[in-house]
């Protein structure tokens, strides 16, 4: 029996590809000085572009996300897109009102060009010959997609976590193409603690003898799982782990006095690591975490966050943090908000009380949804005036 | 030219060894049900035992610490013991007044019996045949040392981090042998977040192909370094990392667009990892972190922390936490203090304002020293009455 689409789902969606950069002139110039040729961008669209093209929203995914934002890839597909709770008819990102696009970042492994893609210079996969990219490079690649789609201005660029960095970068790089920015559970510059966690994660991948300087045929599974498990700890909070797992044991009534998984939290982490290895490329993990390390929106303003936003007079910002997020703690959002207000920018800020840690941006759907739908509605109404 | 001993140093100290358990009857029964034979305990002593033996203090070291608490191992030794700032003539642990002992835990790799010791059953090193031990086992081994030294009651058992767990365990297991307990930057039960970090660290060691199921001839260097770097992040605080490193680059003026260490924090972590591998055994790291996972002082009281301390009517407690310690956050010390007060136990608690994170217990010498010397002095005075 075929399953019916759940209520409020965008239903079955088909990803599209946009390919550019076959010539030197059309190649994508990168922050490193290199140029990227033969660039594919995998994307999905939901809803309908209005006649005057004023309802287009770009949603940015997080580190290990992809273009599959909402809906299903087939009628038998059981797993919806990663933000399906937020995107669909009548949902906060309302596909009855808005035309929504999500594109896989370059450097990724879910359709867009990344280290596992073919290097046109050699005819073999890039692996570690892929150039080191930045959040800015990802955004400039998306700008090509925007032009290709004939969109002249985003109603909003929105994202959580790394997606929020891309949203901020859009506002910074292309202020004339952005009506509003939604920066959720994110930061305007990566802290040394986050750089440190990324470093350890990469060491685990590159230290796995299956990694083979990135030339692996089979994934460096253990190293990649370690990187994921480590990162996963930073996505939860001390409190949410105590509530969800506590010191509960997985199977036995007493400690097993060995080194196998004994506690529920260990079993959970291992499961997360194992699942991740099946869906994500280790080299992509290296490249994207490096891009995150390099993210500092104030780099072009000598580290002065207020100066950095001087070009952004006309966009509206929604900044949302979560009280128990210790990866990108609330104080980092407040720094961002201060810099926006220093420039007289129309800014809405909310620190949502939540015990879910960083992952709250995927879980606190109700509170976040109210903020998102209200903010988008305001932005859209103003555009119609 | 020979260097002179710094002022207030205990000077040159020589470690001692206490060996027991050559017979089945004398072997150490473990929580796992196994028995440990041929047990060596490496220890150091400072100061002089008073005639009525009322001034003996046992100081417990942390995860990767050792018996070398203070002073120097030779006249040319440049590096003093790990808590030299706190232990010596006129210092908070005043060797002019007190007789101080520090002993390396069993399971360790700094003189006491651990996984790299010879298994008397086989005549070869235990490696992973070493039994899984607990904090309780470590304490019961130390009790043998206490008996051997003819000490009838500790004036105080004191420790920071894992050392604080041993101090708490002493009070729980041997209330009649303990006048006071000092639990610094520690917890009465390990949180799932800490268990998770330990799990990932062990995965890094056991996933290193040099580990060889623990039968390595050369250390699994990369895995052990990863475990250490990860743990090291948890010893610092977000704030201390921002103050000390920020986003500063190590060598270059701009990002180097590669995966080598670029930021100062990366370089610092790598240095910590490299240094650690030179001094610590990978299998010991596995065993000690597992012992920490299993630490829950309320295990014998069905998880009820207040009930757990019901036997401790007559000891005094000093509990100290540090405001930015997120490995064993202040709320965990407050839980401990509440359980002590529930039992009417004489308890002093201080949450020291500090940006140093967990490492504050080694760095906030001045504030901590005042608390320690006052507490010890009170305990000693009361004993003299």
XYZ file of C-alpha atoms in Angstrom:
770
model
C 0.000 0.000 0.000
C 1.349 3.374 -0.911
C 1.712 5.825 1.917
C -0.190 9.050 1.704
C 1.603 12.311 2.072
C 1.274 13.600 5.613
C -0.867 16.662 6.036
C 1.047 19.913 5.453
C 3.814 18.198 3.561
C 5.200 19.615 0.371
C 4.888 16.031 -0.871
C 7.311 14.428 -3.271
C 10.078 16.718 -4.436
C 12.736 16.216 -7.061
C 16.165 17.772 -6.646
C 17.591 19.860 -9.492
C 21.138 20.524 -10.574
C 22.706 23.736 -11.797
C 26.055 23.403 -13.478
C 28.439 26.254 -14.240
C 32.091 27.152 -14.585
C 33.143 25.129 -17.608
C 35.390 27.945 -18.832
C 38.110 29.835 -17.013
C 36.042 32.996 -17.301
C 33.008 31.317 -15.757
C 34.923 29.462 -13.014
C 34.286 30.388 -9.371
C 37.083 32.518 -7.858
C 37.796 31.368 -4.301
C 39.053 33.221 -1.234
C 42.205 31.108 -1.357
C 43.068 32.522 -4.767
C 42.241 29.260 -6.555
C 39.425 28.910 -9.063
C 36.828 26.157 -9.066
C 35.710 24.861 -12.452
C 32.825 22.564 -13.389
C 30.717 23.433 -10.376
C 27.465 21.621 -9.749
C 24.909 22.869 -7.283
C 22.219 20.507 -6.116
C 19.062 22.291 -4.971
C 15.404 21.806 -4.233
C 12.538 24.266 -4.569
C 9.194 24.351 -2.808
C 6.203 26.608 -3.475
C 5.815 28.997 -6.386
C 7.757 32.108 -7.308
C 5.364 35.056 -7.345
C 4.922 37.065 -10.507
C 6.981 39.951 -9.225
C 9.527 37.549 -7.724
C 9.263 39.007 -4.238
C 8.627 35.839 -2.229
C 11.865 33.870 -2.678
C 13.557 32.560 0.457
C 16.912 30.817 0.559
C 17.246 28.358 3.434
C 20.794 27.357 4.335
C 21.632 23.962 5.783
C 24.041 23.124 8.610
C 27.399 21.289 8.486
C 26.085 17.865 7.544
C 22.770 18.909 6.018
C 21.800 18.903 2.364
C 19.400 20.395 -0.174
C 16.571 18.126 0.962
C 14.855 20.621 3.212
C 11.301 19.261 3.193
C 9.022 16.630 1.709
C 9.914 13.212 0.363
C 12.034 11.960 -2.488
C 9.548 9.262 -3.456
C 6.123 8.140 -2.504
C 7.585 5.341 -0.385
C 10.213 7.536 1.231
C 9.709 7.426 5.007
C 12.171 10.115 6.008
C 11.235 13.692 5.216
C 13.683 16.537 4.596
C 15.727 17.847 7.498
C 13.491 20.832 8.372
C 10.155 19.372 7.328
C 8.631 20.491 10.626
C 9.250 24.095 9.585
C 8.710 24.062 5.822
C 5.436 23.256 4.049
C 1.924 24.498 3.413
C 0.765 26.420 6.475
C 4.086 25.913 8.259
C 6.383 28.753 9.388
C 8.208 28.710 6.049
C 4.835 28.609 4.336
C 5.045 27.150 0.856
C 1.573 28.516 0.107
C 3.049 32.010 0.398
C 6.739 31.680 -0.277
C 9.023 30.215 -2.906
C 11.685 28.372 -0.961
C 15.046 27.155 -2.166
C 17.605 25.044 -0.405
C 20.937 24.251 -2.032
C 23.705 21.906 -0.983
C 26.889 23.847 -0.275
C 29.999 23.394 -2.391
C 32.485 21.226 -0.500
C 29.629 18.952 0.529
C 28.865 15.411 -0.528
C 25.152 15.529 -1.266
C 25.056 16.522 -4.899
C 27.083 19.725 -5.053
C 30.708 19.763 -6.121
C 33.067 18.728 -3.341
C 36.218 16.725 -2.670
C 34.652 13.497 -3.961
C 33.774 15.130 -7.306
C 35.832 14.681 -10.451
C 38.702 17.112 -10.848
C 38.440 18.338 -14.449
C 42.233 18.746 -14.551
C 42.876 15.054 -13.896
C 39.642 13.198 -14.617
C 39.828 11.586 -11.159
C 38.238 12.628 -7.849
C 39.737 15.688 -6.185
C 40.119 14.162 -2.736
C 42.563 16.500 -0.939
C 43.337 18.348 -4.186
C 40.006 20.077 -3.728
C 40.738 23.693 -2.845
C 40.099 24.840 0.720
C 36.897 26.849 0.601
C 35.223 29.385 2.852
C 31.686 30.277 3.841
C 32.093 33.219 1.439
C 32.925 30.854 -1.420
C 29.810 28.805 -0.657
C 27.699 31.956 -0.758
C 29.228 33.196 -4.013
C 28.455 29.833 -5.602
C 24.840 30.251 -4.460
C 24.782 33.700 -6.018
C 25.359 32.009 -9.382
C 22.343 29.823 -8.692
C 20.305 32.892 -7.771
C 21.177 34.548 -11.085
C 20.400 31.345 -12.942
C 16.958 31.180 -11.363
C 16.267 34.804 -12.252
C 15.745 35.856 -8.652
C 16.686 39.476 -8.113
C 16.337 39.739 -4.361
C 15.821 37.278 -1.563
C 12.899 38.029 0.696
C 15.024 36.289 3.274
C 18.164 34.222 3.637
C 17.697 31.978 6.668
C 19.710 29.316 8.394
C 20.647 27.652 11.655
C 24.129 26.790 12.902
C 26.499 26.892 9.907
C 23.438 27.805 7.868
C 23.184 30.964 9.948
C 26.775 31.809 9.032
C 25.889 31.551 5.344
C 22.872 33.779 5.962
C 25.067 36.388 7.675
C 27.626 36.116 4.896
C 24.920 36.725 2.273
C 23.954 39.944 4.005
C 27.577 41.007 4.187
C 28.575 40.139 0.614
C 25.408 40.976 -1.256
C 23.455 43.528 0.766
C 21.583 44.701 -2.328
C 20.243 41.195 -2.945
C 18.901 40.511 0.526
C 15.765 41.914 2.156
C 16.207 40.110 5.426
C 18.481 37.706 7.254
C 17.563 35.036 9.785
C 20.521 33.882 11.894
C 19.538 31.038 14.202
C 21.746 29.275 16.782
C 24.812 30.679 15.127
C 27.692 33.077 15.582
C 29.370 35.852 13.690
C 32.797 34.372 14.336
C 33.958 30.957 15.432
C 35.406 30.778 18.923
C 38.720 29.060 19.710
C 36.765 26.366 21.575
C 34.875 25.482 18.397
C 38.085 25.610 16.365
C 39.579 23.219 18.921
C 36.709 20.726 18.624
C 36.950 20.878 14.822
C 40.693 20.284 15.031
C 40.267 17.180 17.172
C 37.564 15.855 14.847
C 39.806 16.282 11.823
C 42.718 14.663 13.663
C 40.499 11.622 14.233
C 39.667 11.387 10.524
C 43.184 12.058 9.256
C 44.643 9.748 11.906
C 42.520 6.803 10.734
C 44.820 4.629 8.644
C 41.974 4.109 6.188
C 42.041 7.799 5.360
C 45.124 7.337 3.161
C 45.784 11.055 2.697
C 42.205 11.360 1.533
C 42.605 8.847 -1.313
C 40.435 6.239 0.410
C 38.234 3.887 -1.552
C 36.385 2.963 1.624
C 35.604 5.578 4.224
C 37.854 6.031 7.274
C 34.841 4.873 9.245
C 36.205 4.877 12.744
C 37.811 8.297 12.472
C 34.744 9.841 10.903
C 32.508 8.265 13.547
C 34.746 9.682 16.282
C 34.541 13.156 14.727
C 30.769 12.846 14.561
C 30.351 11.537 18.107
C 32.503 14.348 19.429
C 30.534 16.945 17.480
C 27.298 15.350 18.616
C 28.206 15.961 22.256
C 28.498 19.657 21.428
C 25.022 19.630 19.851
C 23.361 18.429 23.045
C 23.457 20.045 26.463
C 24.578 18.723 29.817
C 20.971 19.061 30.956
C 19.394 17.327 27.953
C 21.835 14.430 28.319
C 20.989 14.084 31.996
C 17.265 14.129 31.201
C 17.489 11.729 28.253
C 20.177 9.302 29.407
C 21.311 10.036 32.935
C 23.638 7.266 34.090
C 21.318 4.539 32.783
C 22.939 1.346 31.597
C 22.131 -0.051 28.178
C 21.569 -3.726 28.825
C 22.808 -4.944 32.160
C 21.631 -4.319 35.691
C 25.185 -3.577 36.826
C 28.418 -2.298 35.322
C 29.873 -4.869 32.961
C 33.493 -4.079 33.874
C 34.713 -3.954 30.316
C 35.247 -1.353 27.586
C 32.252 -2.119 25.419
C 29.309 0.263 25.537
C 27.811 0.020 28.979
C 25.869 3.265 29.416
C 22.915 4.301 27.262
C 24.762 7.467 26.287
C 27.627 5.364 24.891
C 25.234 3.245 22.865
C 23.482 6.350 21.570
C 26.740 7.978 20.512
C 27.936 4.853 18.753
C 24.653 4.664 16.882
C 25.036 8.301 15.799
C 28.575 7.633 14.610
C 27.626 4.525 12.661
C 24.671 6.147 10.951
C 26.697 9.197 10.018
C 29.435 7.221 8.288
C 26.818 5.747 5.963
C 25.702 9.121 4.690
C 28.615 11.520 4.852
C 31.994 11.772 3.179
C 35.036 12.105 5.424
C 36.890 14.558 3.173
C 33.811 16.769 2.953
C 33.802 16.806 6.749
C 37.381 18.085 6.713
C 36.647 20.826 4.190
C 33.440 22.083 5.742
C 34.803 22.218 9.286
C 37.796 24.151 7.946
C 35.445 26.612 6.244
C 33.683 27.022 9.588
C 37.000 27.649 11.386
C 37.724 30.440 8.926
C 34.359 32.118 9.458
C 34.693 35.555 11.007
C 32.281 38.095 9.602
C 34.505 40.866 10.955
C 37.588 39.743 9.013
C 37.040 42.496 6.457
C 36.600 45.105 9.184
C 39.760 44.420 11.161
C 37.835 42.370 13.694
C 35.376 45.192 14.454
C 31.958 43.556 14.380
C 30.096 46.861 14.326
C 32.059 48.135 11.336
C 31.461 44.837 9.586
C 27.734 45.502 9.356
C 28.050 49.092 8.167
C 26.862 48.168 4.659
C 23.657 46.523 5.874
C 21.445 49.551 6.467
C 18.341 48.282 4.695
C 17.890 44.662 5.686
C 15.931 43.359 8.653
C 17.527 40.770 10.920
C 16.077 38.052 13.082
C 18.622 36.626 15.508
C 17.644 33.626 17.623
C 19.739 31.841 20.236
C 18.921 29.048 22.665
C 19.688 29.304 26.353
C 21.474 25.926 26.648
C 23.409 26.112 23.356
C 27.051 25.989 24.417
C 28.465 25.492 20.906
C 27.302 28.951 19.855
C 26.263 30.394 23.203
C 23.728 33.179 23.550
C 26.406 35.755 24.358
C 27.689 35.323 20.806
C 24.254 36.162 19.425
C 24.094 39.170 21.731
C 27.430 40.369 20.346
C 25.950 40.074 16.872
C 22.782 41.900 17.889
C 24.819 44.701 19.441
C 26.796 45.120 16.233
C 23.564 45.272 14.212
C 21.999 47.798 16.575
C 25.187 49.887 16.500
C 24.379 50.369 12.829
C 20.716 51.186 13.392
C 19.676 47.959 11.684
C 16.107 46.733 12.271
C 16.842 43.724 14.479
C 14.641 41.262 16.311
C 16.389 39.086 18.891
C 15.096 36.239 20.961
C 16.951 33.926 23.326
C 14.677 30.908 23.524
C 14.674 29.105 26.868
C 15.435 25.490 26.036
C 17.293 22.535 27.494
C 18.069 20.964 24.106
C 21.424 22.669 23.562
C 22.513 23.556 20.043
C 20.096 21.022 18.518
C 17.240 23.167 19.852
C 17.091 24.928 16.485
C 15.795 21.648 15.021
C 13.597 20.765 17.990
C 11.995 23.899 19.426
C 9.697 24.047 16.421
C 6.772 25.716 18.126
C 8.547 28.709 19.653
C 10.926 29.112 16.748
C 8.103 28.644 14.242
C 6.101 31.515 15.732
C 9.116 33.818 15.490
C 9.920 32.735 11.944
C 6.397 33.050 10.550
C 5.903 36.453 12.190
C 9.230 37.752 10.961
C 8.694 36.525 7.389
C 5.163 37.892 7.347
C 6.394 41.324 8.443
C 9.150 41.330 5.845
C 6.736 40.254 3.129
C 4.053 42.809 4.111
C 6.621 45.590 4.054
C 7.733 44.533 0.601
C 4.134 44.742 -0.634
C 3.675 48.329 0.597
C 76.444 25.018 38.795
C 73.941 23.214 40.891
C 70.590 24.887 41.287
C 69.452 25.770 44.755
C 66.116 24.630 45.998
C 63.538 27.379 45.620
C 62.323 28.923 48.834
C 59.416 27.040 50.408
C 60.164 23.891 48.464
C 60.168 20.508 50.129
C 63.421 20.042 48.226
C 64.559 16.749 46.773
C 62.202 13.863 47.452
C 62.584 10.170 46.794
C 59.553 8.061 45.909
C 58.913 4.885 47.886
C 57.232 1.638 46.950
C 54.889 -0.499 48.994
C 54.316 -3.984 47.702
C 51.551 -6.341 48.824
C 49.264 -9.129 47.670
C 51.721 -11.917 46.943
C 49.329 -14.516 48.328
C 45.677 -15.134 47.485
C 44.747 -14.162 51.014
C 46.605 -10.869 50.742
C 45.430 -10.025 47.191
C 43.215 -6.988 46.662
C 39.548 -7.899 46.069
C 38.087 -5.700 43.349
C 34.552 -4.420 42.730
C 34.443 -6.493 39.547
C 34.852 -9.685 41.581
C 38.419 -10.205 40.396
C 41.429 -10.136 42.713
C 44.613 -8.206 42.078
C 47.855 -9.862 43.173
C 51.372 -8.444 43.421
C 50.277 -4.866 43.899
C 52.835 -2.086 44.037
C 51.975 1.374 45.257
C 54.346 4.216 44.458
C 54.130 7.059 46.944
C 55.928 10.102 48.234
C 55.897 11.640 51.702
C 56.607 15.188 52.824
C 56.943 16.569 56.345
C 57.055 14.546 59.540
C 54.459 12.357 61.187
C 53.682 13.759 64.617
C 54.210 11.611 67.671
C 50.506 10.959 68.133
C 50.070 10.489 64.372
C 47.364 13.129 64.075
C 48.783 15.237 61.260
C 48.700 12.855 58.290
C 47.094 14.099 55.091
C 46.517 12.031 51.986
C 46.493 14.072 48.781
C 44.895 12.400 45.762
C 46.011 13.126 42.206
C 43.856 13.607 39.114
C 43.455 11.367 36.037
C 46.940 11.792 34.627
C 48.709 12.837 37.812
C 51.156 10.817 39.890
C 52.691 10.479 43.336
C 55.088 13.366 42.708
C 53.074 16.016 44.473
C 55.815 18.486 45.400
C 59.543 19.109 45.328
C 62.134 17.740 42.936
C 63.434 14.289 42.109
C 67.023 15.431 41.886
C 69.035 18.519 42.491
C 69.070 19.259 38.757
C 65.391 18.533 38.265
C 63.741 21.645 36.838
C 60.108 20.560 37.047
C 58.575 20.376 40.523
C 55.711 18.071 41.535
C 52.241 18.752 40.166
C 50.906 20.728 43.153
C 54.140 22.292 44.316
C 52.424 25.667 44.535
C 50.212 24.265 47.291
C 52.502 21.869 49.158
C 55.627 22.828 51.086
C 56.922 24.636 54.150
C 54.574 27.543 54.871
C 52.313 26.664 51.955
C 48.603 25.753 52.318
C 49.479 22.070 52.743
C 52.155 23.098 55.205
C 54.891 20.495 55.507
C 56.121 22.209 58.672
C 52.846 21.172 60.317
C 51.546 18.209 58.395
C 52.767 14.843 57.223
C 51.635 14.592 53.624
C 51.378 11.522 51.454
C 50.586 11.223 47.787
C 50.299 7.838 46.127
C 49.918 6.883 42.496
C 46.600 5.114 41.912
C 46.450 1.506 40.827
C 45.649 1.334 37.121
C 48.092 4.172 36.529
C 51.456 4.150 34.807
C 53.661 6.098 37.171
C 54.948 3.431 39.508
C 51.843 1.743 40.849
C 50.520 -1.487 39.402
C 48.564 -0.986 36.200
C 47.965 -2.497 32.767
C 51.633 -2.163 31.795
C 52.752 -4.135 34.894
C 53.671 -7.799 34.819
C 50.766 -10.179 35.235
C 51.964 -12.751 37.805
C 49.816 -15.413 36.119
C 51.657 -15.114 32.802
C 54.925 -13.333 33.489
C 54.100 -10.825 30.712
C 52.453 -7.391 30.908
C 48.747 -7.383 31.636
C 47.750 -5.010 28.833
C 43.974 -5.493 28.493
C 44.044 -8.511 30.805
C 44.331 -6.044 33.666
C 41.030 -6.127 35.528
C 38.685 -3.164 35.192
C 39.002 -1.202 38.414
C 36.950 1.430 40.203
C 37.620 4.477 42.318
C 36.683 2.261 45.273
C 39.381 -0.247 44.324
C 41.945 2.548 44.158
C 40.944 3.694 47.624
C 41.040 0.188 49.107
C 44.556 -0.225 47.744
C 45.512 3.020 49.466
C 44.019 1.693 52.701
C 46.641 -1.045 52.600
C 49.312 1.620 52.315
C 47.773 3.472 55.254
C 47.947 0.345 57.400
C 51.498 -0.293 56.269
C 52.534 3.222 57.307
C 50.888 2.788 60.698
C 48.558 5.720 60.197
C 45.330 5.265 62.134
C 43.337 8.216 60.906
C 43.808 10.801 58.179
C 43.579 14.373 59.331
C 42.326 14.945 55.821
C 41.947 13.227 52.487
C 42.096 15.901 49.802
C 41.967 15.979 46.034
C 40.904 17.856 42.935
C 39.050 16.473 39.903
C 39.355 12.656 39.990
C 41.370 13.177 43.185
C 38.255 14.674 44.735
C 36.343 11.514 43.833
C 38.906 9.432 45.693
C 38.611 11.772 48.674
C 34.815 11.390 48.673
C 35.168 7.625 48.313
C 37.523 7.494 51.308
C 34.897 9.213 53.436
C 32.240 6.813 52.208
C 34.210 3.586 52.564
C 36.253 4.310 55.657
C 34.414 6.943 57.717
C 36.217 5.854 60.866
C 39.609 6.546 59.277
C 38.921 10.041 58.000
C 38.713 13.256 60.007
C 37.978 15.473 57.049
C 37.508 15.446 53.312
C 38.447 18.091 50.772
C 36.611 17.717 47.448
C 37.817 20.257 44.903
C 36.528 20.771 41.345
C 34.885 17.398 41.444
C 31.562 15.621 41.455
C 29.817 12.923 43.423
C 28.736 11.167 40.240
C 29.880 11.397 36.650
C 27.419 12.996 34.247
C 26.474 11.443 30.902
C 28.301 14.314 29.177
C 31.554 13.312 30.897
C 30.917 9.648 30.146
C 30.427 10.655 26.517
C 33.733 12.538 26.342
C 35.522 9.576 27.945
C 33.911 7.235 25.438
C 35.097 9.290 22.476
C 38.614 9.514 23.931
C 38.778 5.738 24.349
C 37.413 5.216 20.834
C 40.298 7.335 19.541
C 42.853 5.198 21.390
C 41.272 1.840 20.554
C 40.689 2.932 16.950
C 44.384 3.700 16.431
C 45.790 0.745 14.514
C 48.905 0.919 16.696
C 46.802 0.034 19.714
C 46.712 -3.649 18.672
C 44.100 -4.663 21.251
C 46.322 -3.128 23.876
C 49.334 -5.312 23.036
C 51.299 -2.423 21.547
C 55.049 -2.207 21.809
C 54.943 1.429 20.767
C 52.187 3.694 21.991
C 49.129 4.382 19.828
C 50.415 7.935 19.733
C 47.863 9.575 17.509
C 44.862 8.073 19.279
C 46.208 8.908 22.718
C 47.016 12.454 21.616
C 43.464 12.850 20.288
C 42.034 11.630 23.598
C 44.246 14.088 25.457
C 43.481 17.050 23.205
C 39.771 16.382 23.556
C 40.045 16.124 27.333
C 42.175 19.247 27.403
C 39.376 21.271 25.806
C 37.155 20.226 28.714
C 39.782 21.414 31.213
C 39.751 24.957 29.853
C 36.790 27.284 29.517
C 35.323 29.055 26.527
C 36.331 32.321 28.195
C 39.896 31.309 29.040
C 40.425 30.116 25.471
C 39.146 33.397 24.106
C 41.420 35.332 26.440
C 44.494 33.196 25.824
C 44.171 32.365 22.125
C 41.227 34.130 20.542
C 41.304 33.574 16.796
C 45.017 34.371 16.569
C 46.991 32.606 13.897
C 50.162 30.746 14.749
C 52.601 31.839 12.077
C 51.011 33.498 9.115
C 49.313 36.841 8.682
C 46.403 35.229 6.862
C 44.683 31.836 6.733
C 46.937 29.295 5.081
C 44.061 27.460 3.349
C 45.241 24.013 4.306
C 44.673 21.486 7.105
C 47.866 21.990 9.056
C 47.696 23.918 12.305
C 46.801 27.466 11.451
C 45.365 28.896 14.665
C 47.297 29.270 17.925
C 44.740 27.098 19.683
C 45.433 24.259 17.222
C 49.153 24.529 17.805
C 48.641 24.572 21.564
C 46.449 21.483 21.486
C 48.888 19.584 19.308
C 51.673 20.454 21.724
C 49.590 19.172 24.637
C 48.862 15.943 22.780
C 52.495 15.350 21.839
C 53.810 16.006 25.328
C 51.202 13.743 26.883
C 52.081 10.743 24.736
C 55.645 10.929 26.039
C 54.584 10.521 29.642
C 51.382 8.520 29.789
C 50.385 4.975 28.886
C 47.416 4.540 26.545
C 46.000 1.484 28.323
C 46.174 3.266 31.677
C 44.156 6.047 30.092
C 41.488 3.515 29.132
C 41.329 1.992 32.619
C 41.304 5.221 34.565
C 38.634 6.887 32.438
C 36.503 3.748 32.829
C 36.928 3.938 36.600
C 35.790 7.564 36.411
C 32.712 6.607 34.342
C 31.751 4.133 37.041
C 32.056 6.679 39.839
C 28.731 7.368 41.506
C 28.972 7.814 45.253
C 25.229 7.137 45.517
C 25.463 3.687 43.894
C 25.198 1.998 47.279
C 22.217 4.126 48.259
C 20.033 3.502 45.208
C 21.060 6.786 43.667
C 20.009 8.829 46.715
C 22.890 11.203 47.361
C 21.615 12.210 50.808
C 21.319 8.605 51.954
C 24.790 7.928 50.620
C 26.362 10.244 53.178
C 24.401 8.942 56.167
C 27.473 7.225 57.627
C 29.586 10.386 57.577
C 28.350 12.118 60.748
C 31.726 12.979 62.214
C 33.900 14.240 59.379
C 34.226 17.825 58.196
C 33.968 18.573 54.491
C 35.412 21.325 52.348
C 33.814 21.481 48.920
C 35.221 23.876 46.333
C 33.988 24.483 42.805
C 35.009 27.005 40.159
C 32.493 29.166 38.351
C 33.705 28.398 34.807
C 34.351 24.668 35.320
C 32.012 22.988 32.837
C 33.488 19.493 33.229
C 32.300 19.275 36.826
C 30.073 22.333 37.017
C 29.298 24.137 40.250
C 25.744 22.756 40.370
C 27.268 19.303 40.896
C 29.179 20.571 43.925
C 26.002 22.184 45.223
C 24.206 18.828 44.918
C 27.007 17.305 46.957
C 26.843 20.079 49.561
C 23.078 19.677 49.857
C 23.473 15.938 50.480
C 26.097 16.650 53.166
C 23.938 19.280 54.849
C 20.923 16.931 54.698
C 22.950 14.742 57.054
C 23.965 17.580 59.334
C 27.581 17.233 58.279
C 29.931 20.140 59.016
C 30.446 21.473 55.501
C 32.264 24.470 54.072
C 31.481 25.312 50.478
C 32.987 27.890 48.193
C 32.357 28.507 44.495
C 35.461 30.393 43.406
C 34.918 32.944 40.658
C 37.415 32.050 37.960
C 37.688 32.060 34.173
C 40.154 29.155 34.055
C 37.568 26.371 33.770
C 38.286 23.002 35.345
C 42.037 23.691 35.410
C 41.350 26.455 37.934
C 42.004 23.972 40.741
C 45.656 23.988 39.659
C 45.813 27.699 38.909
C 43.750 29.635 41.452
C 46.396 28.979 44.080
C 45.868 32.108 46.113
C 42.122 31.842 46.724
C 42.175 28.074 47.008
C 45.236 28.169 49.240
C 43.525 30.427 51.747
C 40.555 28.073 51.943
C 42.757 24.993 52.232
C 45.068 26.320 54.937
C 42.152 27.650 56.988
C 40.213 24.407 56.710
C 43.218 22.241 57.610
C 44.116 24.496 60.500
C 40.578 24.234 61.887
C 40.542 20.465 61.542
C 43.936 20.183 63.213
C 43.042 22.555 66.064
C 39.876 20.596 66.768
C 41.862 17.387 66.890
C 44.211 18.909 69.475
C 41.353 19.865 71.815
